[in-house]
Tab-separated table of N, CA and C in Angstrom:
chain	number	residue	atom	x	y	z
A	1	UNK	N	30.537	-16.721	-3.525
A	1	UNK	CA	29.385	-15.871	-3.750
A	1	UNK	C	29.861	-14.635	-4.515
A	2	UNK	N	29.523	-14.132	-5.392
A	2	UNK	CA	29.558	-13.274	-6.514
A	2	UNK	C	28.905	-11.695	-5.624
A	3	UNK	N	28.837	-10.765	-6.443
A	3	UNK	CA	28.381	-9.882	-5.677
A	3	UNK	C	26.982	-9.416	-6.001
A	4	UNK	N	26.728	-9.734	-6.999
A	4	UNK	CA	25.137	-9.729	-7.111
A	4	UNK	C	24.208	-10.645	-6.445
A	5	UNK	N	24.724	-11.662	-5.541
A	5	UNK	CA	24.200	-12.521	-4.651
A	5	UNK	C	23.975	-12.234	-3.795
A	6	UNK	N	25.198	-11.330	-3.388
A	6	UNK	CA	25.799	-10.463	-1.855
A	6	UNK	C	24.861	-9.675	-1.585
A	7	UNK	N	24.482	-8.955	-2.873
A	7	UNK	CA	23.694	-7.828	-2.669
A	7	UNK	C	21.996	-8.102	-2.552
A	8	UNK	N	22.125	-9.488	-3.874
A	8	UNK	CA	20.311	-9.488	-3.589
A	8	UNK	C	20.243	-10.340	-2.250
A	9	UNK	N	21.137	-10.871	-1.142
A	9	UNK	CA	20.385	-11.543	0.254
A	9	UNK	C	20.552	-10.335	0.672
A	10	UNK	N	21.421	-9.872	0.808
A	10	UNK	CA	21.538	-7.831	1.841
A	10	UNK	C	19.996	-7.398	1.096
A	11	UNK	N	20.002	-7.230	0.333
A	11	UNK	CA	18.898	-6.544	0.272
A	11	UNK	C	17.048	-7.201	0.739
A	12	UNK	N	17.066	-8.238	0.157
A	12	UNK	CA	15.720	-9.215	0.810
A	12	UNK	C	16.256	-9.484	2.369
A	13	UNK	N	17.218	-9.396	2.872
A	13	UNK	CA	17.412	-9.829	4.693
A	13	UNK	C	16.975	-8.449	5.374
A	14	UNK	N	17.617	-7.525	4.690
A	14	UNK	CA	17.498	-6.206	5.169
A	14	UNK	C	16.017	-5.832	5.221
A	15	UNK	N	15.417	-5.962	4.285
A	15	UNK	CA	14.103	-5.570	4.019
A	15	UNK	C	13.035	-6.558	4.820
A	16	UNK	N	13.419	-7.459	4.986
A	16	UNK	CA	12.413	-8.258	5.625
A	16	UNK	C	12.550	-8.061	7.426
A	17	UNK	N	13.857	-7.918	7.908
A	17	UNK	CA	14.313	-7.455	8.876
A	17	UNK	C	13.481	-5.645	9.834
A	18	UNK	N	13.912	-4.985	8.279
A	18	UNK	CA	13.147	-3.514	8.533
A	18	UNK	C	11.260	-3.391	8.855
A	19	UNK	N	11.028	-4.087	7.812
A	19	UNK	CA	9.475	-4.912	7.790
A	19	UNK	C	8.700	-5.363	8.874
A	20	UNK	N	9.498	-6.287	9.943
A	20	UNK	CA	8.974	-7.068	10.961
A	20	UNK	C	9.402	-6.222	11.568
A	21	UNK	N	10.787	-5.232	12.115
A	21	UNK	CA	10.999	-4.047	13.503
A	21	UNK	C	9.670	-3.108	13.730
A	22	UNK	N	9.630	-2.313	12.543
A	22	UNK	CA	8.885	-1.086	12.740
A	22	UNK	C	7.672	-1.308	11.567
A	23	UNK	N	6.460	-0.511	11.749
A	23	UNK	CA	5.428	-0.527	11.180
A	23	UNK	C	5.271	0.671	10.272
A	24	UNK	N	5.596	1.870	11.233
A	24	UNK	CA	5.852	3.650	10.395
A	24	UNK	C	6.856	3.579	9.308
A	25	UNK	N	6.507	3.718	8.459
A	25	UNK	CA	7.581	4.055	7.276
A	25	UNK	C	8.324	5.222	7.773
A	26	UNK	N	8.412	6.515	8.563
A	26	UNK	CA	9.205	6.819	9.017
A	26	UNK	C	10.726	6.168	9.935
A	27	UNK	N	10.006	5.476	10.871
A	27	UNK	CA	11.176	4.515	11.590
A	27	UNK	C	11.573	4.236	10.665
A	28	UNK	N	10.915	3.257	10.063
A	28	UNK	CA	11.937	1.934	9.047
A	28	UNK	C	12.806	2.411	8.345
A	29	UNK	N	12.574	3.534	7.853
A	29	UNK	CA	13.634	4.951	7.396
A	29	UNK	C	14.740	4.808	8.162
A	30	UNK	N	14.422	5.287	9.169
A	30	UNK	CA	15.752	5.932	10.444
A	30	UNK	C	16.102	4.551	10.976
A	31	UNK	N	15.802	3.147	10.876
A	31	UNK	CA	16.275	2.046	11.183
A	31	UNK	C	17.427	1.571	10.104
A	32	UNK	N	16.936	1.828	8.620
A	32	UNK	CA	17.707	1.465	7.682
A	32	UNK	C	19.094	2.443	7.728
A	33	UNK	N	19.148	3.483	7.576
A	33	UNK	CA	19.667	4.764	7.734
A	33	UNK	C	20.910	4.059	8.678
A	34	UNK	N	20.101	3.686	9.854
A	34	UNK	CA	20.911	3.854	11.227
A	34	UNK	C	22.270	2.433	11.246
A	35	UNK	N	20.997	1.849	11.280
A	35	UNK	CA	21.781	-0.068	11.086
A	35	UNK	C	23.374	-0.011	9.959
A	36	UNK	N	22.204	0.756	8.748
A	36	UNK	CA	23.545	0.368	7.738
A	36	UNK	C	24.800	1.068	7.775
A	37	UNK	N	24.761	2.254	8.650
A	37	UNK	CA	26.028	3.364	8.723
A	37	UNK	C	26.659	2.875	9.823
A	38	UNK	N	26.153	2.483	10.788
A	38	UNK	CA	26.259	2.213	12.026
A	38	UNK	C	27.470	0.588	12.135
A	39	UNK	N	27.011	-0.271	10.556
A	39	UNK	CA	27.578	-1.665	10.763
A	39	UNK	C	28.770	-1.029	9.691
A	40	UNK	N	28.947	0.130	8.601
A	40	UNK	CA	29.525	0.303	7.822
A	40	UNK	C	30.700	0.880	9.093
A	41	UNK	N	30.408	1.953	10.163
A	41	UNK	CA	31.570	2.570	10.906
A	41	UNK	C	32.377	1.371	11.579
A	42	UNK	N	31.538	-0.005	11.989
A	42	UNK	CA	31.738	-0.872	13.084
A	42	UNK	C	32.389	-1.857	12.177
A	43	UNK	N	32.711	-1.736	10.949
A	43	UNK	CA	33.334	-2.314	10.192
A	43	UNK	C	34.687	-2.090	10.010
A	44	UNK	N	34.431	-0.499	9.650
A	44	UNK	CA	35.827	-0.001	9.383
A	44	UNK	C	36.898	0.138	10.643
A	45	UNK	N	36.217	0.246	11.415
A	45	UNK	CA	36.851	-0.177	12.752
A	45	UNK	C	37.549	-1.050	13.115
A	46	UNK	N	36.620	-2.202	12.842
A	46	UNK	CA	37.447	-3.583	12.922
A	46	UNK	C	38.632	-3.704	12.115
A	47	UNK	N	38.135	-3.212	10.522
A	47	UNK	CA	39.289	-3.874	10.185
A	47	UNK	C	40.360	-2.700	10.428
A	48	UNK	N	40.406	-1.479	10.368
A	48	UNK	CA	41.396	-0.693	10.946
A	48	UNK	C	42.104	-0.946	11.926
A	49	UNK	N	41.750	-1.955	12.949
A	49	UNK	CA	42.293	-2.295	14.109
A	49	UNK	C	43.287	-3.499	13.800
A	50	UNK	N	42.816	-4.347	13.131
A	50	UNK	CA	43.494	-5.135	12.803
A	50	UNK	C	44.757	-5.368	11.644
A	51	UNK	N	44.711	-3.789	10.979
A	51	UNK	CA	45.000	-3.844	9.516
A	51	UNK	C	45.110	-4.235	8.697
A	52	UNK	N	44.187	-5.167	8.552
A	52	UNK	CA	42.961	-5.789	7.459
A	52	UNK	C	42.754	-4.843	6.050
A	53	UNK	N	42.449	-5.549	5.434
A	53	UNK	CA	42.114	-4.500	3.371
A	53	UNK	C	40.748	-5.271	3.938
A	54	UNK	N	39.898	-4.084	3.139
A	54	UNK	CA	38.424	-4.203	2.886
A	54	UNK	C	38.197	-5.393	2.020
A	55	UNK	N	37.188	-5.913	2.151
A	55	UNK	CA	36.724	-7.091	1.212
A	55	UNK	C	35.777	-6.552	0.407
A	56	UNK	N	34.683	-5.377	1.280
A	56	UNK	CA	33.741	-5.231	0.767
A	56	UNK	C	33.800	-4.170	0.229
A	57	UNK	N	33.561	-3.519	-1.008
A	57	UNK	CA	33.486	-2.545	-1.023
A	57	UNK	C	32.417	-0.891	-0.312
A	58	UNK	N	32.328	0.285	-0.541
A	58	UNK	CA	31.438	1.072	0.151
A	58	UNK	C	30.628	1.142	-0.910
A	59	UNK	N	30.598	1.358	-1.911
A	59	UNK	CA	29.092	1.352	-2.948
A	59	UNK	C	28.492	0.503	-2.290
A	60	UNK	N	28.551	-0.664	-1.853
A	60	UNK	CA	27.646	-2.216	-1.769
A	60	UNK	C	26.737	-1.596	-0.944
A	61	UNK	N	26.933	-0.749	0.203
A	61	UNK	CA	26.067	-0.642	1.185
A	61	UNK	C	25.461	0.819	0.730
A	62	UNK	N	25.395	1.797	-0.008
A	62	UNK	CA	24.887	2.641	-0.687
A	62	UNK	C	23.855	1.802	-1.463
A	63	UNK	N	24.400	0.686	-2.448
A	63	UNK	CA	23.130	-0.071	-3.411
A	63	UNK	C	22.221	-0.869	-2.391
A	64	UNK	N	22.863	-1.093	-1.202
A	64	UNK	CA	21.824	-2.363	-0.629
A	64	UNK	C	20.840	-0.883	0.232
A	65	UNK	N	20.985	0.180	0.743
A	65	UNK	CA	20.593	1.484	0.838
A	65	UNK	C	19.391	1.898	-0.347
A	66	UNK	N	19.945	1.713	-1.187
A	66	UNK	CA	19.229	2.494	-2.728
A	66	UNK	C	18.579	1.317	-2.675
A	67	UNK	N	18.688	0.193	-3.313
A	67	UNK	CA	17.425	-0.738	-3.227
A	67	UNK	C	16.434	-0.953	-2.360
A	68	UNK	N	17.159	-0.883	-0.487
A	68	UNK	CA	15.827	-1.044	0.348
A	68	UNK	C	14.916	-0.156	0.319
A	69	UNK	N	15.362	1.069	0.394
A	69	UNK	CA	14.429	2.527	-0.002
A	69	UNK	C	13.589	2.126	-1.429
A	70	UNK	N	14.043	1.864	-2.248
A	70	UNK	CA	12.978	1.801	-3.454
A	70	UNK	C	11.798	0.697	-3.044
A	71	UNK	N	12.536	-0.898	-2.162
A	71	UNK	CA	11.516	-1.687	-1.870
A	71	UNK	C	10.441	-0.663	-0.876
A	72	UNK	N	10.943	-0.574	0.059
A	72	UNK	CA	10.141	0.378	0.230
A	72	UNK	C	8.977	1.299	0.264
A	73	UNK	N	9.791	2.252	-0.745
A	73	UNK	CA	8.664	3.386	-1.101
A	73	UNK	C	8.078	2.718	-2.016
A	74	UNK	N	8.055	1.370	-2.836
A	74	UNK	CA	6.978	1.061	-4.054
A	74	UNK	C	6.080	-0.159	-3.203
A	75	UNK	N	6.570	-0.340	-1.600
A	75	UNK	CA	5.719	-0.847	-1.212
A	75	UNK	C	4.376	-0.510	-0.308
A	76	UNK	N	5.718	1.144	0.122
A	76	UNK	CA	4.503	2.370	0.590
A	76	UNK	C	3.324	2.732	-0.002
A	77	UNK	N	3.998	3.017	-1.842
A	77	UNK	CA	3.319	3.303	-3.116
A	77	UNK	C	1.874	2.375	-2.948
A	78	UNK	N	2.205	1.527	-3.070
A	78	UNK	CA	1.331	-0.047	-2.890
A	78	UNK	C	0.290	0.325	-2.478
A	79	UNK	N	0.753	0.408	-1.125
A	79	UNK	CA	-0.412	0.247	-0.016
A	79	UNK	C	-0.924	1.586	0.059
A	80	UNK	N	-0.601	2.376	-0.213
A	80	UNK	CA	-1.520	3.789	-0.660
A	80	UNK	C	-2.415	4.173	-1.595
A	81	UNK	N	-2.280	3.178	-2.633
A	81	UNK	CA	-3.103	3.136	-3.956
A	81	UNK	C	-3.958	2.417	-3.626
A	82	UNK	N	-4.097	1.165	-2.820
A	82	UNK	CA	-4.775	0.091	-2.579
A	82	UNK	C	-5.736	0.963	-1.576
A	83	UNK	N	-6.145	1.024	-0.759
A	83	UNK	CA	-6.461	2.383	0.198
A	83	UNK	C	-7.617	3.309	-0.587
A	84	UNK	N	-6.190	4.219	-1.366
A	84	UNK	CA	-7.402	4.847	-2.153
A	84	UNK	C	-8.424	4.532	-2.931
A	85	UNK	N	-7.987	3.216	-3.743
A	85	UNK	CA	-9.149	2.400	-4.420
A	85	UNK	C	-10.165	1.947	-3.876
A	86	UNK	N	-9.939	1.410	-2.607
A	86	UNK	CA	-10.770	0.837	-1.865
A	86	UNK	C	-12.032	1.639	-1.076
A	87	UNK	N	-10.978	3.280	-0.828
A	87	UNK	CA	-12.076	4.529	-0.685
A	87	UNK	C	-12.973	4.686	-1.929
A	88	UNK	N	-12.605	4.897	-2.964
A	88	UNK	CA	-13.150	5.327	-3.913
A	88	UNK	C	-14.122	4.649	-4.490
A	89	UNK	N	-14.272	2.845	-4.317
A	89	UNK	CA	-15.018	2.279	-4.483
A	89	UNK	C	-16.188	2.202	-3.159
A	90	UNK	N	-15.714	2.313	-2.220
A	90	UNK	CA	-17.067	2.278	-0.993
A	90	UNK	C	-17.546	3.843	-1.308
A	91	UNK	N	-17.579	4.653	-1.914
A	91	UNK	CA	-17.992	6.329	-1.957
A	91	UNK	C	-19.133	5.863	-2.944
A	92	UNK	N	-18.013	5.226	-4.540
A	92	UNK	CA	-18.802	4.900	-5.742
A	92	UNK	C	-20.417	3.793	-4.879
A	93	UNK	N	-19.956	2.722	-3.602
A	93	UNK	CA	-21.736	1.760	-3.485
A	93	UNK	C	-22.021	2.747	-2.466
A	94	UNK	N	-21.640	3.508	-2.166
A	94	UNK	CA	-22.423	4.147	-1.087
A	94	UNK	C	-23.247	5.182	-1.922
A	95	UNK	N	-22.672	6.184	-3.051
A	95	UNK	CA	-23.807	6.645	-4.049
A	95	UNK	C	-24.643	5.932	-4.814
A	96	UNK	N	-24.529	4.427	-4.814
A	96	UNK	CA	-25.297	4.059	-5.955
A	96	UNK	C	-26.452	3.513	-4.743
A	97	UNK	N	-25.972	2.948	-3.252
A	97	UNK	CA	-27.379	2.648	-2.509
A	97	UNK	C	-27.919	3.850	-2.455
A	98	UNK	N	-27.771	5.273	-2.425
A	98	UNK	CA	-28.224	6.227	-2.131
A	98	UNK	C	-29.401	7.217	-3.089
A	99	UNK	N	-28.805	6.918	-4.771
A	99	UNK	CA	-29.325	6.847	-5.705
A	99	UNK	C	-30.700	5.539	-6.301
A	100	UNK	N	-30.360	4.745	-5.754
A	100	UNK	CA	-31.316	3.425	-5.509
A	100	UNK	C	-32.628	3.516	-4.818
């Protein structure tokens, strides 16, 4: 597996993972945040213990970081626009039954 493979399942596992835990885009924040620092310390651990060389590098989990946040916020984006449209159109038939 190459590392652009590595990164696009980390990133669709992660995200689908964050998705189904929490509903608040706040949590899912402090879940992503938490999980990924949390498996990055529990990593270095391990292999420090063992004196093991890294396989993985630390960018990887910064980009799989930077990508879930963008899935994310353009899915926050999403569903906030969708919302407002959907206000803006029941305002638009609610003036036109009213005007009628």
């Amino acid at each position: 597996m190459n590392d652009f493979t590595f990164i696009l399942i980390a990133v669709v596992f992660v995200f689908f993972i964050i998705k189904f835990s929490a509903k608040k885009m706040n949590v899912q924040i402090l879940i992503l945040i938490a999980g990924l620092s949390y498996g990055q310390v529990l990593l270095d651990v391990i292999f420090n213990s063992y004196n093991l060389q890294q396989t993985i590098n630390y960018h990887y989990y910064f980009l799989i970081l930077l990508f879930v946040l963008l899935l994310l916020s353009i899915q926050h984006s999403w569903e906030f626009l969708i919302v407002k449209i959907e206000n803006r159109v029941t305002i638009i038939e609610f003036k036109k039954r009213w005007n009628s």
